[in-house]
Amino acid sequence: MDSFTPVFCGIVPPHLLDKLARAGDPAVAAAARRTLVADAAHRTGRRLTTVTGAPAPADEVVPGPQRTLYDAGNTTGLPGTKVRSEGDEPVQDATVNRAYAGLGATFDLLMTAYGHDSIDGAGLPLDATVHYDEEYGNAFWNGEQMVFGDGDGEIFLDFTGPVDVIAHELAHGFTQYSANFTYFGQPGALNESVSDVFGSLVKQYTLDQSADRADWLIGAGLLAPRVSGVALRSMKAPGTAYDDDVLGKDPQPATMADYVRTGRDNGGVHINSGIPNHAFYLLATQLGGKAWERAGRIWYDTMTSGRLQVDASFADFAAETVEAATARYGRGEEREAVVKAWSQVGVPAN
Amino acid sequence: MRIHVRRTGGFAGIERVAEVDTSGRPDAREWHALAEQAMGDGRDTPPVGVPDGFQYQLTVDGTTVYCADPRLSEAQRQLITRVLKEGS
């Protein structure tokens, strides 16, 4: 299990690895499969080495994920039948393998970038159910596990397709165990935004992309070919992800000037999340480099500071990001970039 | 009987609305029984639900109740599925 093929090290998204693992070329398939089944301790060790430039102590045991995948068999019974446990070989069902890999990628980012062991910081096992209900065009976090539908095929494809969607759901668990924002109104939109931020960061991390190279899209690859749109949300340009006869137009605002007041969707949690999403994008691109390093670190520190109320407003959250940036990086360019990013979306940060 | 379903929320945050008018339908009696059961299982105010879960608003002849994934009764699930599929 110690042999890696360098080409697959952390730059190929799990879903592509999964595809490669089933490729016709035995060499490609074997290499991809090795990478897929490699346990997270190995990957974490490698990653730490590349980040720190120094080998990890030989006796250090780096925690790995404890993943369990279930198949609901197109019913609504949860969790369903156990189909793959931690360390098991890939199974025939690509949906199961994609979810497994996506959970692993999310675990990896939290562990290697922030030293956070699983979503609760204490090694919580990661459970996910796939094939929930029939033609179910959604995925959600039920407070204990992730649930993924197959999509209806008309508008939505399989929800385990994009790694950022998998990471988005898992990040709801991270939020539940950290700031625990109420799922309504502004704290609800923050809850959604944090899931989009870490969803995008996991995608960028698996692709080893810098902020200026990332697409900053959420759900790219989720929309069926007939839909006019590139994704469900754009952090770079909220409101531009889709414009379709059936779906309508992406309703996300980028700034407070266009904040949407509504009672639907828990007070517009998937709509107004565009504002903190865009602030994060502005911060990450202003700082440059890998977004999960400084920008992501500031957001992570904010979420785990223990100082945010469950009903935090955008302004409360913004002020805390300034505090977090100052605490970690001093009164330098990071703090300045955070203040500027919030200012650009119309949220007071002081 | 007019059975109206509004679905909001979900990962995509995209709303869907559909309605079935049972008058003159041969299976009207079946629809009525299902709708009554589903309405009886509903709540007067929207439950908070779970992150990215769908929220539903069921309106039958002017009366509205609420429910949310994944905690739907079997009647609610059946009614919602049928209205969203067959309604307009």
mmCIF file of C-alpha atoms in Angstrom, chain A residues 76 78 132-133 135-143 156 159 165 168-169 172 183 191-192 218-219 222 232-233 242 247 264-266 270, chain B residues 6-17 46-57 68-72 74 77 81 85:
data_model
loop_
_atom_site.group_PDB
_atom_site.id
_atom_site.type_symbol
_atom_site.label_atom_id
_atom_site.label_comp_id
_atom_site.label_asym_id
_atom_site.label_seq_id
_atom_site.Cartn_x
_atom_site.Cartn_y
_atom_site.Cartn_z
ATOM 1 C CA THR A 76 -36.483 6.420 1.944
ATOM 2 C CA LEU A 78 -32.183 5.307 6.443
ATOM 3 C CA TYR A 132 -32.116 7.624 -1.579
ATOM 4 C CA ASP A 133 -35.709 7.549 -2.857
ATOM 5 C CA GLU A 135 -35.341 9.998 -9.006
ATOM 6 C CA TYR A 136 -34.582 12.142 -5.971
ATOM 7 C CA GLY A 137 -33.077 15.466 -7.045
ATOM 8 C CA ASN A 138 -31.432 16.419 -3.794
ATOM 9 C CA ALA A 139 -28.832 15.715 -1.136
ATOM 10 C CA PHE A 140 -29.002 16.686 2.528
ATOM 11 C CA TRP A 141 -27.420 16.337 5.958
ATOM 12 C CA ASN A 142 -29.933 14.925 8.451
ATOM 13 C CA GLY A 143 -27.985 15.844 11.559
ATOM 14 C CA PHE A 156 -30.277 16.871 -11.974
ATOM 15 C CA PHE A 159 -25.654 14.116 -6.516
ATOM 16 C CA VAL A 165 -21.540 18.707 -3.435
ATOM 17 C CA HIS A 168 -20.911 20.732 1.005
ATOM 18 C CA GLU A 169 -23.088 18.171 2.791
ATOM 19 C CA HIS A 172 -23.061 21.006 7.284
ATOM 20 C CA TYR A 183 -30.887 27.157 9.686
ATOM 21 C CA ASN A 191 -24.609 27.905 7.359
ATOM 22 C CA GLU A 192 -25.152 27.425 3.614
ATOM 23 C CA ILE A 218 -20.928 24.858 -6.743
ATOM 24 C CA GLY A 219 -22.516 21.867 -8.456
ATOM 25 C CA LEU A 222 -24.789 18.328 -11.535
ATOM 26 C CA LEU A 232 -26.088 25.846 -9.223
ATOM 27 C CA ARG A 233 -24.129 28.679 -7.671
ATOM 28 C CA TYR A 242 -27.886 29.241 -14.618
ATOM 29 C CA LEU A 247 -35.317 26.332 -13.545
ATOM 30 C CA ARG A 264 -39.393 30.527 1.527
ATOM 31 C CA ASP A 265 -36.326 28.289 1.619
ATOM 32 C CA ASN A 266 -35.970 28.946 5.366
ATOM 33 C CA HIS A 270 -29.687 29.248 -0.507
ATOM 34 C CA ARG B 6 -45.060 24.140 -3.168
ATOM 35 C CA ARG B 7 -41.582 22.731 -2.629
ATOM 36 C CA THR B 8 -38.756 25.078 -1.564
ATOM 37 C CA GLY B 9 -35.207 24.658 -0.289
ATOM 38 C CA GLY B 10 -33.109 21.662 -1.189
ATOM 39 C CA PHE B 11 -29.423 21.810 -2.120
ATOM 40 C CA ALA B 12 -30.322 23.781 -5.239
ATOM 41 C CA GLY B 13 -32.744 26.135 -3.499
ATOM 42 C CA ILE B 14 -34.980 25.964 -6.555
ATOM 43 C CA GLU B 15 -38.721 26.199 -6.026
ATOM 44 C CA ARG B 16 -41.274 23.873 -7.624
ATOM 45 C CA VAL B 17 -45.028 24.392 -7.642
ATOM 46 C CA PRO B 46 -43.127 25.311 8.727
ATOM 47 C CA PRO B 47 -40.782 22.946 10.592
ATOM 48 C CA VAL B 48 -37.124 24.051 10.470
ATOM 49 C CA GLY B 49 -36.140 20.788 8.811
ATOM 50 C CA VAL B 50 -32.575 19.681 8.080
ATOM 51 C CA PRO B 51 -29.809 21.427 6.093
ATOM 52 C CA ASP B 52 -30.590 21.170 2.378
ATOM 53 C CA GLY B 53 -33.780 19.202 3.054
ATOM 54 C CA PHE B 54 -36.850 20.061 0.959
ATOM 55 C CA GLN B 55 -39.610 22.087 2.622
ATOM 56 C CA TYR B 56 -43.204 21.522 1.532
ATOM 57 C CA GLN B 57 -46.356 23.600 1.708
ATOM 58 C CA ALA B 68 -40.188 18.814 5.539
ATOM 59 C CA ASP B 69 -37.802 16.079 4.440
ATOM 60 C CA PRO B 70 -36.862 13.583 5.658
ATOM 61 C CA ARG B 71 -39.724 13.443 8.163
ATOM 62 C CA LEU B 72 -42.693 12.975 5.862
ATOM 63 C CA GLU B 74 -46.129 7.963 3.876
ATOM 64 C CA ARG B 77 -44.643 11.502 0.463
ATOM 65 C CA THR B 81 -44.672 12.774 -5.464
ATOM 66 C CA LYS B 85 -45.347 14.424 -11.252
#
